[in-house]
Structures are given as structure tokens and as C-alpha cells.
Coordinates of C-alpha atoms and ligand atoms in Angstrom, one line a residue:
M1 CA -107.9 -13.1 -0.3
H2 CA -108.7 -12.8 -4.0
D3 CA -105.8 -15.1 -4.8
L4 CA -103.5 -12.3 -5.5
I5 CA -99.9 -13.2 -6.4
P6 CA -97.7 -11.7 -5.2
A7 CA -99.6 -11.3 -1.9
P8 CA -100.3 -7.6 -1.0
L9 CA -99.4 -6.0 2.2
R10 CA -103.0 -5.6 3.5
T11 CA -106.5 -6.3 2.1
G12 CA -109.8 -5.4 3.5
D13 CA -113.3 -6.5 2.5
G14 CA -114.5 -3.0 1.6
G15 CA -118.2 -4.0 1.6
R16 CA -120.5 -6.6 0.0
C17 CA -121.0 -5.4 -3.5
G18 CA -118.4 -5.3 -6.2
F19 CA -118.1 -3.3 -9.4
L20 CA -119.0 -4.4 -12.9
P21 CA -117.2 -2.6 -15.7
D22 CA -119.4 -2.0 -18.7
A23 CA -119.3 -0.1 -22.0
A24 CA -119.8 3.2 -20.2
T25 CA -116.9 2.6 -17.8
T26 CA -114.3 5.3 -18.3
I27 CA -110.7 5.7 -17.2
T28 CA -109.9 8.9 -15.4
A29 CA -106.2 9.5 -15.4
G30 CA -104.6 12.0 -13.2
P31 CA -101.3 13.8 -14.1
G32 CA -98.5 11.3 -14.6
T33 CA -100.7 8.2 -14.9
E34 CA -101.2 8.3 -18.7
G35 CA -98.9 5.3 -19.3
T36 CA -101.1 3.1 -17.0
E37 CA -104.2 4.5 -18.7
R38 CA -102.8 3.4 -22.1
W39 CA -101.9 0.0 -20.7
L40 CA -105.3 -0.6 -19.1
R41 CA -107.2 0.4 -22.2
T42 CA -105.1 -1.8 -24.5
T43 CA -104.9 -4.8 -22.1
L44 CA -108.3 -4.9 -20.3
G45 CA -110.1 -3.2 -23.3
A46 CA -108.9 -6.0 -25.5
A47 CA -109.7 -8.8 -23.0
F48 CA -113.3 -7.6 -22.4
G49 CA -114.1 -5.8 -25.6
L50 CA -114.8 -2.6 -23.7
P51 CA -113.8 0.9 -24.8
F52 CA -112.7 2.2 -21.4
A53 CA -113.0 5.7 -22.9
P54 CA -111.3 8.7 -21.2
G55 CA -113.3 10.1 -18.4
T56 CA -114.3 13.7 -18.6
E57 CA -114.7 14.5 -14.9
G58 CA -112.1 14.8 -12.2
A59 CA -110.9 11.6 -10.7
E60 CA -112.4 12.5 -7.3
T61 CA -115.9 12.9 -8.6
A62 CA -116.5 10.7 -11.7
A63 CA -118.7 7.6 -11.3
N64 CA -118.4 4.3 -13.2
T65 CA -114.7 5.0 -13.7
V66 CA -111.3 3.6 -13.0
A67 CA -109.6 6.6 -11.4
L68 CA -105.8 6.8 -11.4
R69 CA -103.9 9.2 -9.4
I70 CA -100.5 9.8 -7.8
D71 CA -100.0 10.7 -4.2
P72 CA -96.4 11.2 -3.4
A73 CA -97.1 10.6 0.3
L74 CA -97.2 6.9 -0.5
E75 CA -94.1 4.8 -1.0
P76 CA -92.9 5.3 -4.6
E77 CA -93.9 1.8 -5.8
G78 CA -96.7 1.4 -3.3
Y79 CA -100.4 1.9 -4.1
Q80 CA -103.9 1.8 -2.7
L81 CA -106.7 0.2 -4.6
G82 CA -110.3 0.6 -3.6
V83 CA -113.3 -0.9 -5.3
V84 CA -116.5 1.0 -4.5
P85 CA -119.9 -0.1 -5.8
A86 CA -121.2 2.3 -8.5
W87 CA -118.2 4.5 -8.3
G88 CA -115.7 2.1 -9.7
V89 CA -112.1 1.6 -8.9
R90 CA -109.7 4.0 -7.3
I91 CA -106.0 3.3 -7.7
T92 CA -103.6 5.8 -6.0
G93 CA -99.9 5.2 -6.4
G94 CA -96.9 6.8 -4.8
S95 CA -95.5 7.3 -8.3
A96 CA -96.4 6.3 -11.8
A97 CA -94.9 2.9 -11.0
G98 CA -97.1 2.4 -8.0
V99 CA -100.2 3.2 -10.1
F100 CA -99.0 0.6 -12.6
W101 CA -98.6 -2.1 -10.0
G102 CA -102.0 -1.3 -8.7
A103 CA -103.3 -1.8 -12.3
Q104 CA -101.7 -5.2 -12.3
T105 CA -103.6 -6.0 -9.1
L106 CA -106.8 -4.8 -10.8
R107 CA -106.2 -7.2 -13.7
Q108 CA -105.9 -10.1 -11.2
L109 CA -109.1 -9.1 -9.4
L110 CA -110.9 -9.2 -12.8
G111 CA -110.3 -13.0 -13.0
P112 CA -108.3 -15.1 -15.5
E113 CA -110.4 -13.8 -18.4
A114 CA -108.5 -10.5 -18.0
F115 CA -105.4 -12.2 -19.2
R116 CA -106.8 -13.0 -22.6
R117 CA -106.3 -10.9 -25.7
A118 CA -110.0 -10.9 -26.7
P119 CA -113.2 -12.0 -25.0
A120 CA -113.6 -15.7 -24.9
G121 CA -117.3 -15.2 -24.5
N122 CA -117.6 -17.6 -21.5
T123 CA -118.3 -15.5 -18.6
G124 CA -119.3 -12.0 -19.8
T125 CA -117.6 -9.2 -18.0
P126 CA -116.7 -10.4 -14.5
G127 CA -117.4 -8.3 -11.5
I128 CA -114.5 -7.0 -9.4
P129 CA -115.0 -7.9 -5.7
A130 CA -115.4 -5.0 -3.4
T131 CA -112.1 -4.6 -1.7
D132 CA -109.5 -2.3 -0.2
I133 CA -105.9 -3.1 -0.8
E134 CA -102.8 -1.4 0.5
D135 CA -99.6 -2.6 -1.0
A136 CA -95.9 -1.8 -1.4
P137 CA -92.9 -3.9 -2.3
R138 CA -90.3 -5.3 0.0
F139 CA -87.4 -4.8 -2.4
G140 CA -86.6 -2.2 -5.1
W141 CA -84.7 -4.7 -7.3
R142 CA -87.1 -7.5 -8.3
G143 CA -85.5 -9.1 -11.3
M144 CA -85.1 -11.8 -13.8
M145 CA -82.0 -12.5 -15.9
L146 CA -82.5 -14.0 -19.3
D147 CA -79.6 -15.5 -21.2
V148 CA -80.4 -14.8 -24.9
A149 CA -76.8 -15.7 -25.9
R150 CA -76.9 -19.5 -25.5
H151 CA -80.2 -19.6 -27.3
F152 CA -81.5 -16.5 -29.0
M153 CA -85.0 -15.4 -28.0
P154 CA -86.7 -13.5 -30.8
K155 CA -87.8 -9.9 -30.0
D156 CA -91.5 -10.7 -29.9
D157 CA -90.8 -13.3 -27.2
V158 CA -88.7 -10.9 -25.2
L159 CA -91.6 -8.4 -25.3
R160 CA -94.0 -11.1 -24.1
M161 CA -91.6 -12.0 -21.3
L162 CA -91.6 -8.3 -20.2
D163 CA -95.4 -8.5 -20.0
L164 CA -95.0 -11.7 -17.9
L165 CA -92.6 -9.9 -15.6
A166 CA -94.9 -7.0 -15.2
A167 CA -97.8 -9.3 -14.4
H168 CA -95.7 -10.5 -11.5
K169 CA -94.7 -7.0 -10.4
L170 CA -91.1 -7.7 -11.3
N171 CA -89.2 -4.5 -12.3
V172 CA -85.7 -5.5 -13.5
F173 CA -84.9 -7.3 -16.7
H174 CA -81.3 -8.3 -16.7
F175 CA -80.5 -8.9 -20.4
H176 CA -77.5 -11.3 -20.8
L177 CA -76.7 -10.2 -24.4
T178 CA -73.3 -11.8 -25.0
D179 CA -71.5 -15.0 -24.3
D180 CA -69.1 -17.5 -25.9
Q181 CA -72.0 -18.9 -27.9
G182 CA -73.4 -15.7 -29.4
W183 CA -73.3 -11.9 -29.6
R184 CA -76.9 -10.5 -29.7
V185 CA -76.7 -6.7 -30.0
E186 CA -75.9 -4.7 -33.1
I187 CA -72.9 -2.5 -32.6
K188 CA -72.5 -0.2 -35.6
R189 CA -68.8 0.4 -35.3
H190 CA -68.0 -3.3 -35.0
P191 CA -70.4 -4.9 -37.4
R192 CA -68.7 -8.3 -37.4
L193 CA -69.9 -8.8 -33.8
T194 CA -73.2 -9.7 -35.2
E195 CA -72.3 -10.6 -38.8
V196 CA -70.0 -13.3 -37.4
G197 CA -70.6 -13.5 -33.7
A198 CA -74.4 -13.9 -33.8
W199 CA -74.3 -17.3 -35.6
R200 CA -73.1 -20.8 -34.9
A201 CA -73.0 -23.7 -37.2
R202 CA -74.4 -26.3 -34.8
T203 CA -75.3 -26.7 -31.1
K204 CA -74.7 -29.3 -28.5
F205 CA -78.1 -30.8 -27.6
G206 CA -78.3 -31.3 -23.8
H207 CA -75.5 -31.0 -21.3
R208 CA -71.9 -30.8 -22.7
D209 CA -71.4 -34.5 -22.1
S210 CA -74.3 -35.3 -24.3
E211 CA -73.3 -36.9 -27.6
L212 CA -76.2 -35.2 -29.5
W213 CA -75.8 -32.2 -31.7
D214 CA -78.5 -30.1 -33.3
E215 CA -77.0 -29.5 -36.7
T216 CA -79.4 -26.6 -37.5
P217 CA -77.4 -23.4 -37.6
H218 CA -78.5 -21.2 -34.8
G219 CA -78.4 -17.5 -34.1
G220 CA -80.0 -14.0 -34.2
Y221 CA -79.5 -10.6 -32.8
Y222 CA -81.4 -7.5 -31.9
T223 CA -80.9 -4.4 -34.1
Q224 CA -80.4 -1.1 -32.4
D225 CA -84.0 -0.3 -33.1
D226 CA -85.1 -3.6 -31.7
I227 CA -83.2 -2.7 -28.5
R228 CA -84.8 0.7 -28.3
E229 CA -88.2 -0.8 -28.7
I230 CA -87.5 -3.4 -26.0
V231 CA -86.3 -0.7 -23.6
A232 CA -89.3 1.6 -24.3
Y233 CA -91.7 -1.3 -23.9
A234 CA -90.0 -2.2 -20.6
A235 CA -90.1 1.5 -19.4
E236 CA -93.8 1.7 -20.2
R237 CA -94.2 -1.2 -17.8
H238 CA -91.9 0.3 -15.2
I239 CA -89.2 -2.3 -15.8
R240 CA -85.6 -1.2 -15.8
V241 CA -83.4 -3.1 -18.3
V242 CA -79.8 -4.0 -17.2
P243 CA -77.8 -4.9 -20.3
E244 CA -74.9 -7.3 -19.8
I245 CA -71.9 -7.5 -22.0
D246 CA -69.9 -10.4 -20.4
I247 CA -66.1 -9.6 -20.2
P248 CA -63.3 -10.6 -19.9
G249 CA -64.4 -14.2 -19.9
H250 CA -67.3 -15.7 -21.9
S251 CA -66.0 -13.8 -24.9
Q252 CA -65.4 -16.4 -27.6
A253 CA -68.1 -15.0 -29.9
A254 CA -66.5 -11.6 -29.9
I255 CA -63.0 -13.0 -30.4
S256 CA -64.2 -15.2 -33.3
A257 CA -65.5 -12.0 -34.9
Y258 CA -62.4 -9.9 -34.0
P259 CA -59.4 -12.3 -33.3
E260 CA -57.2 -9.4 -32.1
L261 CA -59.3 -9.3 -28.9
G262 CA -58.0 -12.6 -27.8
N263 CA -54.6 -13.8 -26.4
T264 CA -53.0 -14.1 -29.9
D265 CA -49.6 -14.9 -28.3
V266 CA -51.0 -18.0 -26.7
V267 CA -53.6 -19.3 -29.2
D268 CA -54.4 -18.9 -32.9
T269 CA -57.5 -16.8 -32.3
S270 CA -58.2 -16.5 -36.0
A271 CA -59.1 -20.2 -36.0
L272 CA -61.8 -19.7 -33.3
T273 CA -65.5 -19.9 -34.2
V274 CA -68.6 -19.1 -32.2
W275 CA -68.7 -21.8 -29.5
D276 CA -71.1 -24.7 -30.2
T277 CA -71.0 -26.4 -26.8
W278 CA -71.3 -25.4 -23.1
G279 CA -69.0 -24.9 -20.1
V280 CA -66.3 -22.5 -18.9
N281 CA -64.3 -21.4 -21.9
P282 CA -60.5 -20.8 -21.8
N283 CA -60.5 -18.2 -24.6
V284 CA -60.7 -14.9 -22.8
L285 CA -60.0 -11.3 -23.8
A286 CA -56.4 -10.1 -23.9
P287 CA -55.8 -7.3 -21.3
T288 CA -54.6 -4.9 -24.0
D289 CA -55.3 -1.3 -24.9
T290 CA -56.8 -2.7 -28.1
T291 CA -59.4 -4.5 -26.0
L292 CA -60.1 -1.6 -23.8
R293 CA -60.7 0.8 -26.7
F294 CA -62.8 -1.8 -28.5
F295 CA -65.1 -2.2 -25.6
E296 CA -65.3 1.5 -24.8
G297 CA -66.6 1.7 -28.3
V298 CA -69.2 -1.0 -27.6
F299 CA -70.2 0.7 -24.4
E300 CA -70.6 4.1 -26.0
E301 CA -73.2 2.7 -28.3
L302 CA -74.8 0.7 -25.4
L303 CA -75.1 3.8 -23.2
D304 CA -77.0 5.4 -26.1
L305 CA -79.3 2.4 -26.4
F306 CA -80.0 2.0 -22.7
P307 CA -80.6 5.6 -21.3
A308 CA -79.6 6.4 -17.8
G309 CA -83.2 7.0 -16.7
T310 CA -84.2 3.4 -17.2
S311 CA -80.8 1.7 -17.2
P312 CA -78.7 3.3 -14.4
F313 CA -76.7 0.0 -14.1
I314 CA -74.6 -1.7 -16.8
H315 CA -73.6 -5.3 -16.1
I316 CA -70.2 -6.3 -17.4
G317 CA -70.2 -10.0 -16.3
G318 CA -66.8 -10.7 -14.9
D319 CA -67.7 -14.3 -14.0
E320 CA -65.8 -17.5 -14.9
C321 CA -62.7 -15.9 -16.5
P322 CA -60.0 -18.7 -16.4
K323 CA -56.6 -17.2 -16.0
D324 CA -54.6 -19.9 -17.9
Q325 CA -54.1 -17.9 -21.0
W326 CA -53.0 -14.8 -19.1
K327 CA -50.5 -16.9 -17.2
Q328 CA -49.0 -18.1 -20.5
S329 CA -49.2 -14.8 -22.3
P330 CA -46.1 -12.6 -22.4
T331 CA -48.3 -9.7 -23.2
A332 CA -50.5 -10.2 -20.2
Q333 CA -47.5 -10.8 -18.0
A334 CA -45.9 -7.6 -19.2
R335 CA -49.0 -5.7 -18.3
I336 CA -49.0 -7.2 -14.8
T337 CA -45.4 -6.0 -14.4
E338 CA -46.0 -2.6 -15.9
L339 CA -49.0 -2.0 -13.5
G340 CA -47.2 -3.4 -10.5
L341 CA -49.9 -6.0 -9.9
A342 CA -49.5 -9.2 -7.8
D343 CA -51.2 -11.7 -10.1
E344 CA -53.8 -12.5 -12.7
D345 CA -56.7 -11.9 -10.3
E346 CA -55.4 -8.3 -9.8
L347 CA -55.2 -8.0 -13.6
Q348 CA -58.9 -8.9 -13.9
S349 CA -59.6 -6.4 -11.1
W350 CA -57.6 -3.7 -13.0
F351 CA -59.7 -4.5 -16.1
I352 CA -63.0 -4.2 -14.2
R353 CA -61.9 -1.0 -12.4
H354 CA -61.1 0.6 -15.7
F355 CA -64.7 0.2 -16.8
D356 CA -66.0 1.1 -13.4
R357 CA -64.3 4.5 -13.7
W358 CA -65.4 4.8 -17.3
F359 CA -69.1 4.2 -16.4
T360 CA -68.9 6.5 -13.3
D361 CA -67.5 9.3 -15.5
R362 CA -70.6 8.9 -17.6
G363 CA -73.1 8.9 -14.7
R364 CA -73.7 5.1 -14.7
R365 CA -73.0 2.3 -12.3
L366 CA -71.2 -0.9 -12.9
I367 CA -72.6 -4.2 -11.7
G368 CA -70.9 -7.6 -12.1
W369 CA -71.0 -11.2 -10.9
D370 CA -69.3 -11.9 -7.6
E371 CA -66.0 -12.8 -9.1
I372 CA -65.4 -9.1 -9.5
L373 CA -64.6 -9.1 -5.8
E374 CA -61.5 -11.1 -6.4
G375 CA -58.4 -8.9 -6.5
G376 CA -60.3 -6.0 -5.0
L377 CA -63.7 -4.6 -5.9
A378 CA -64.0 -1.3 -7.8
E379 CA -65.2 1.5 -5.7
G380 CA -68.8 2.2 -6.9
A381 CA -69.4 -1.3 -8.2
A382 CA -72.4 -3.4 -7.3
V383 CA -72.5 -7.2 -7.2
T384 CA -74.9 -9.9 -8.4
S385 CA -74.1 -12.7 -5.9
W386 CA -74.5 -16.0 -7.8
R387 CA -72.1 -18.6 -6.2
G388 CA -74.0 -18.4 -3.0
Y389 CA -74.6 -15.7 -0.4
A390 CA -70.9 -15.3 0.5
G391 CA -69.9 -12.9 -2.2
G392 CA -73.0 -10.8 -1.5
I393 CA -72.3 -10.8 2.2
A394 CA -68.7 -9.7 1.7
A395 CA -69.7 -7.0 -0.7
A396 CA -72.5 -5.7 1.5
E397 CA -70.4 -5.7 4.6
A398 CA -67.8 -3.6 2.6
G399 CA -70.6 -1.1 1.7
H400 CA -71.4 -2.2 -1.8
D401 CA -74.8 -2.7 -3.2
V402 CA -75.8 -6.3 -3.8
V403 CA -78.4 -8.3 -5.7
M404 CA -78.9 -11.8 -4.2
C405 CA -79.3 -14.6 -6.8
P406 CA -77.5 -17.6 -5.4
L407 CA -77.5 -20.6 -7.8
Q408 CA -78.4 -22.9 -4.9
Q409 CA -81.8 -21.1 -4.7
V410 CA -82.9 -19.2 -7.8
Y411 CA -81.2 -20.6 -10.9
L412 CA -84.3 -21.5 -12.9
D413 CA -82.4 -23.7 -15.3
Y414 CA -82.1 -26.1 -12.4
R415 CA -84.6 -28.9 -12.5
Q416 CA -87.8 -28.5 -10.5
D417 CA -88.4 -32.1 -9.5
G418 CA -86.3 -35.1 -8.8
G419 CA -88.3 -37.5 -11.0
P420 CA -87.1 -39.1 -14.2
D421 CA -89.4 -37.1 -16.5
E422 CA -87.8 -33.7 -16.0
P423 CA -86.5 -32.5 -19.4
M424 CA -82.6 -32.3 -19.7
P425 CA -82.3 -32.1 -15.9
I426 CA -79.5 -30.1 -14.5
G427 CA -78.4 -28.9 -11.1
Y428 CA -80.1 -29.3 -7.8
V429 CA -83.8 -29.9 -7.4
R430 CA -85.4 -26.6 -6.8
T431 CA -89.2 -27.0 -6.4
L432 CA -91.8 -24.4 -6.4
E433 CA -91.7 -24.6 -2.6
D434 CA -87.9 -24.3 -2.5
V435 CA -88.1 -21.1 -4.5
Y436 CA -91.0 -19.8 -2.4
R437 CA -88.9 -20.3 0.8
F438 CA -85.8 -18.5 -0.5
E439 CA -84.8 -15.6 1.7
P440 CA -82.7 -12.9 -0.1
V441 CA -81.3 -11.4 3.1
P442 CA -79.0 -14.0 4.7
P443 CA -79.2 -14.3 8.5
G444 CA -76.5 -12.6 10.5
L445 CA -76.1 -9.7 8.1
S446 CA -75.7 -6.4 10.1
D447 CA -78.6 -4.0 9.6
E448 CA -76.3 -1.7 7.7
A449 CA -75.1 -4.4 5.4
A450 CA -78.7 -5.6 4.9
G451 CA -79.5 -2.1 3.7
H452 CA -77.2 -2.7 0.8
V453 CA -79.2 -5.7 -0.4
M454 CA -81.1 -3.9 -3.2
G455 CA -83.1 -7.0 -3.8
T456 CA -83.0 -10.3 -5.7
Q457 CA -83.3 -11.8 -9.1
A458 CA -83.9 -15.2 -10.6
N459 CA -81.4 -16.3 -13.3
V460 CA -82.4 -18.1 -16.5
W461 CA -79.5 -19.7 -18.3
T462 CA -80.6 -21.2 -21.6
E463 CA -78.0 -23.9 -22.6
V464 CA -80.8 -26.5 -22.5
M465 CA -83.7 -24.2 -23.4
Q466 CA -83.9 -24.1 -27.2
N467 CA -87.0 -22.0 -27.5
R468 CA -89.7 -20.1 -25.7
A469 CA -91.7 -23.2 -24.7
R470 CA -88.6 -24.6 -22.9
V471 CA -88.0 -21.2 -21.2
D472 CA -91.6 -21.1 -20.1
Y473 CA -91.4 -24.6 -18.7
Q474 CA -88.3 -23.7 -16.5
V475 CA -89.5 -20.3 -15.5
F476 CA -93.1 -21.0 -14.6
P477 CA -94.6 -21.5 -12.2
R478 CA -91.5 -20.8 -10.1
L479 CA -91.3 -17.2 -11.2
A480 CA -94.7 -16.7 -9.4
A481 CA -93.1 -18.0 -6.1
F482 CA -90.1 -15.8 -6.8
A483 CA -92.2 -12.8 -7.3
E484 CA -93.7 -13.2 -3.9
V485 CA -90.2 -13.5 -2.4
A486 CA -89.2 -10.3 -4.0
W487 CA -92.4 -8.3 -3.5
S488 CA -94.2 -9.5 -0.4
R489 CA -92.8 -9.0 3.1
L490 CA -92.2 -11.9 5.4
P491 CA -95.0 -12.6 7.8
A492 CA -94.4 -11.8 11.4
S493 CA -93.6 -15.5 12.1
G494 CA -90.7 -15.2 9.6
E495 CA -92.1 -18.3 7.8
R496 CA -94.0 -18.0 4.5
D497 CA -97.3 -20.0 4.3
F498 CA -96.6 -22.3 1.3
A499 CA -100.0 -24.1 1.7
G500 CA -101.7 -20.8 1.3
F501 CA -99.6 -19.9 -1.7
E502 CA -100.4 -23.2 -3.3
R503 CA -104.1 -22.5 -2.9
R504 CA -103.7 -19.1 -4.6
M505 CA -101.7 -20.8 -7.3
Q506 CA -104.9 -22.7 -8.4
T507 CA -106.2 -19.3 -9.6
H508 CA -102.8 -18.3 -10.9
Y509 CA -102.5 -21.3 -13.1
A510 CA -105.8 -20.2 -14.8
R511 CA -104.2 -16.8 -15.4
L512 CA -101.1 -18.4 -16.9
D513 CA -103.3 -20.6 -19.1
A514 CA -105.1 -17.6 -20.3
L515 CA -101.7 -16.0 -21.1
G516 CA -100.6 -19.0 -23.0
V517 CA -97.7 -19.9 -20.7
D518 CA -96.2 -23.4 -21.1
Y519 CA -95.6 -23.9 -17.4
R520 CA -94.7 -27.1 -15.7
P521 CA -98.0 -28.5 -14.3
P522 CA -97.8 -29.5 -10.6
T523 CA -98.3 -33.1 -11.6
G524 CA -95.2 -33.1 -13.8
P525 CA -94.3 -32.5 -17.4
R526 CA -96.8 -33.2 -20.2
P527 CA -95.5 -35.8 -22.7
W528 CA -94.4 -33.1 -25.1
Q529 CA -92.5 -31.3 -22.4
R530 CA -90.2 -34.2 -21.8
R531 CA -86.9 -34.8 -23.6
P532 CA -86.3 -38.5 -23.2
G533 CA -82.8 -39.5 -24.1
V534 CA -81.2 -36.0 -23.9
L535 CA -78.5 -36.0 -21.3
G536 CA -78.6 -33.5 -18.5
R537 CA -76.4 -33.2 -15.5
P538 CA -78.5 -33.5 -12.3
I539 CA -76.7 -32.9 -9.0
E540 CA -77.9 -35.2 -6.3
G541 CA -78.7 -34.2 -2.7
P542 CA -79.8 -30.9 -1.3
P543 CA -77.8 -27.8 -2.2
P544 CA -75.2 -26.8 0.4
T545 CA -75.8 -23.7 2.5
V546 CA -73.2 -21.2 1.2
Ligands
LIG601 C1 -72.9 -17.5 -13.8 O1 -73.8 -18.3 -13.5 N1 -71.8 -17.8 -14.4 C2 -73.0 -16.1 -13.4

């Protein structure tokens, strides 16, 4: 019905006539809904060239109005949307967020033209079909992780991505800000992190086995004001931002800026530069007091940039930290002895626990990749389960909160078709249908453990995505399928109806066209979306169930 994506909980017909907004249509915003009022006026007002002036009467009585109101009896992110001929539209949300998701539904009901930034003049103002919708999300954590370290995404493109997340009712933006290949957030007390760490001389073009290099220097970073703008823009759209500073692995950019952070008794870290190729990097942080104090300083600034209200979680990575240097380092070994630890895994665990306590003392929660389970998981920590379901299951059964994002299912850098034309194909084939059929709660999880699955996110690693168009291609249309996984409940049969979803996608492609999204067409990449001759690393066969 109405080709809504993600599908709502319930829709009714509501009668035969719809509602046609015109120059006299107002917005009547109840207390707490002012943000959605602003968003509707700027977004729909621009698309249709209508003023949507503030209504002067109460939301219950005004005619020809879009009436917004909060009713705490509804689920916090739930909403009811009614379209009543002559009266207009009534959106009632369980909270300001519910009202906002209802407004996103209203935009879809208005047709693809509602996704333009000015009237295209083709259709006039479309009518909204009469309808009654009742809706609420399945999961509270509906996220996308974007890696802006491997390839920098300029601020304007990040803001646009937030709009695209909001259009799909996704509410978590996991912002992967640092890695071996770049440090992307200004830290005032450690200026070399961006002066040195945000830039690299050249970049491997394709998978690491490719012989091609892009010799154009690459980089960029967000100033602290840029970050505040991004966080505020996300908050206005009811999106929480989860910043990630990836430690103790994935840290060569930081070490190249501050060589004392590395294992100086094993390698000459002063000779390191920001990494220009891909893979798991052996140059990891030294487990020293110098490193702890340095990153406490980083996190102090980060907590100020990402306030608790919209960023309760701070992600500290913890993935892919090879232990070779710690095995060779007399300093690391002395630390293991001094702390009475069994091995290097416990050393990593000690490192993560240090920051878990540090964040807890400051009223925040630590989240990390599932490797933080190795050597013992810190008490209050939550886990993003990426290597499969197993880490998430173990963490949830132990009472930790979990976000499911297994690479076998929802790594959007993985190719979306097995054909020869996919650009720089890597990983397993994950089609639109594969993503649509992903189930975040693995079978067999106890009810109590299932209650610890906060939700799910799709991860977008950008080694082979040089710019916004490449990111668009990998992310869309699959993010639309993912949005339905994260928002819409499973039908009673337990099986999602992919044929029905594909039918609704026909309308959704028109929305994405109006938004200017460079998605992968169902028939395959357009000629300019291909990358002939650039080596990828496809993995053959279906992904294992793990
Ligand atoms: C990851 O993909 N290394 C979390």
C-alpha cells in the first residue's frame, strides 16, 4: 500500500478522497514538535514551492493543516498518520522522534516530487491518498557505519547522507573517524593528528593486490565546528551519532603523527607515514601510560563534541589488532608481567577495560567490535558483531548489549552481483534480496539474550569507494532493503515478501532519482559506474553461516 519503504506496521484506506496541500495549507505544531515543523517547511516547502505557514488554531480544530502532536501513550518512535479530506494530515508521535518518522512517511505519500529541492513543474502539487497508518520500529538501533578514514567524505556529503538515512527511518550514524589511512577529526591538544595524520601522498587503487596507484594526494578532516554541525544536523533528524576512534589497532595515521604512540622498541615509528594501501596493519599502539594519557586527551575533546544526549555510546574499535609487535616488545611484555596478565589478548582486554571505566565514570558507554570479547569483555561494554553472529551471541548470552552487523550479510562494500561488470568487486555476493532477507536476531538465542540485541547496522568500508558516487552505488538500493530489516517487523509467516518489496522499489527508485542518488540499477551498473581493469577481490560461493 502506497509503496512505503520501510513498510509500516498497519495501513488502512481511510476513505476515498485524499488531501491536496495548497498555498493556504498550514502546519500546526504541538509542543515538542517544532523540529519536525521546521523540517517539513524547509523540505516539502522547497519541493512544492508552498509556504506551509504556521497554523494559528489548535491542532485539534484547524482545517487545511498538517497537525503535529505528541502522545506519550504511543511507543516513543511510533506514530499514527491520518489523512482526512479537507482537514489535512494528522501526525501523532510517541515522542518528537515518532512525529519525525511520521513526517518521513508523509513525504513518501506525496510522491517522488517531494524528494526534489524545488518544483520540477511536471505534476503540480500531488494529492496525498486518504489513509490511516499506524507504525513503530522493530529495533531501537537502526544504523549505518560510514568509513571516512579510507576515503574522506566532505562535510556536505555527510550531511546529505544523514538526510538519506532519515529518509529511510534509520537513526544511528556510526562515524568511523580514524584508521591507518587517515585521522579525520580535529583534536586541539594534538594538532599533528590532522596536520600530519589526515593526509597521504598516494592511494592504492583497487584491492591491495592491485598494481594501480592513484598518485593524487588524498585527505581531509572535520574541524570541531564541522563535527558540531554534523551532530546538530543529525539530532534535528533524530539520528544519534556514534563516533569511532579505532584503537589499539588501525592506528598508523596517529602513530605517523606522534611516533611515541607506537612500539618504538620494535620498529622505528618515526619512519612511518599515513598508510597508502589496505589490509590489517601490524603497527599498533604501544600499551603505555603515554598512550593512555594521549587518548584520554582525545576522548575528553570527543565527549565535548558528541554530547551524551545524542551520543551515549562511544566506539573505540578494538578490531584487527595484530599482537606481533606486543610479543616482541620488552615494554609490552613488562606491562603484561606487571599487571599479572596471561598473554597479549589479556593486554588488549586491559587496554579496553581502562577506557570502559573511563567512559563509565563520565556517564557514557563503550562499544567496540567483537574482538573486544577476547581476553574478557569489559563490564558495561556493548559489541558490534561483525565477524558473524557468534560474537554477538556470546556477548548477548553474557548479558551485554549487541548490535548485529555480520560481514556475511550487511557489509555494503561487498559486491551486489556476481557478474563481471561490478566495479572493484570484493567479498561475497550480497544482492538486494540477500540484504532484504537478513535477520538480525539469530535463531536459538534465548529470549533474555534476544532482548540484548539493540538492533542492527550496515557497514560501509570505503577502501574501493573513492567518492560519493561510489559510496552511493554500494549503499543503494541495498540500504532500502536494510531499512526494512531494521524497522519493519517480520510477517507472521517469518518470511519477508521480497516480490512485494521489489514492487514497492519501483516507486522508491523514483524517489532516489529525485534525490540524486547514484544507486546501482537493477539491470546492472551503468557504463560510468564500472571500473574495468581495477582489481577487486571477490570471494566465490555463498557466505558461510557463522
Ligand atoms: C571490521 O570490519 N574490521 C570491523
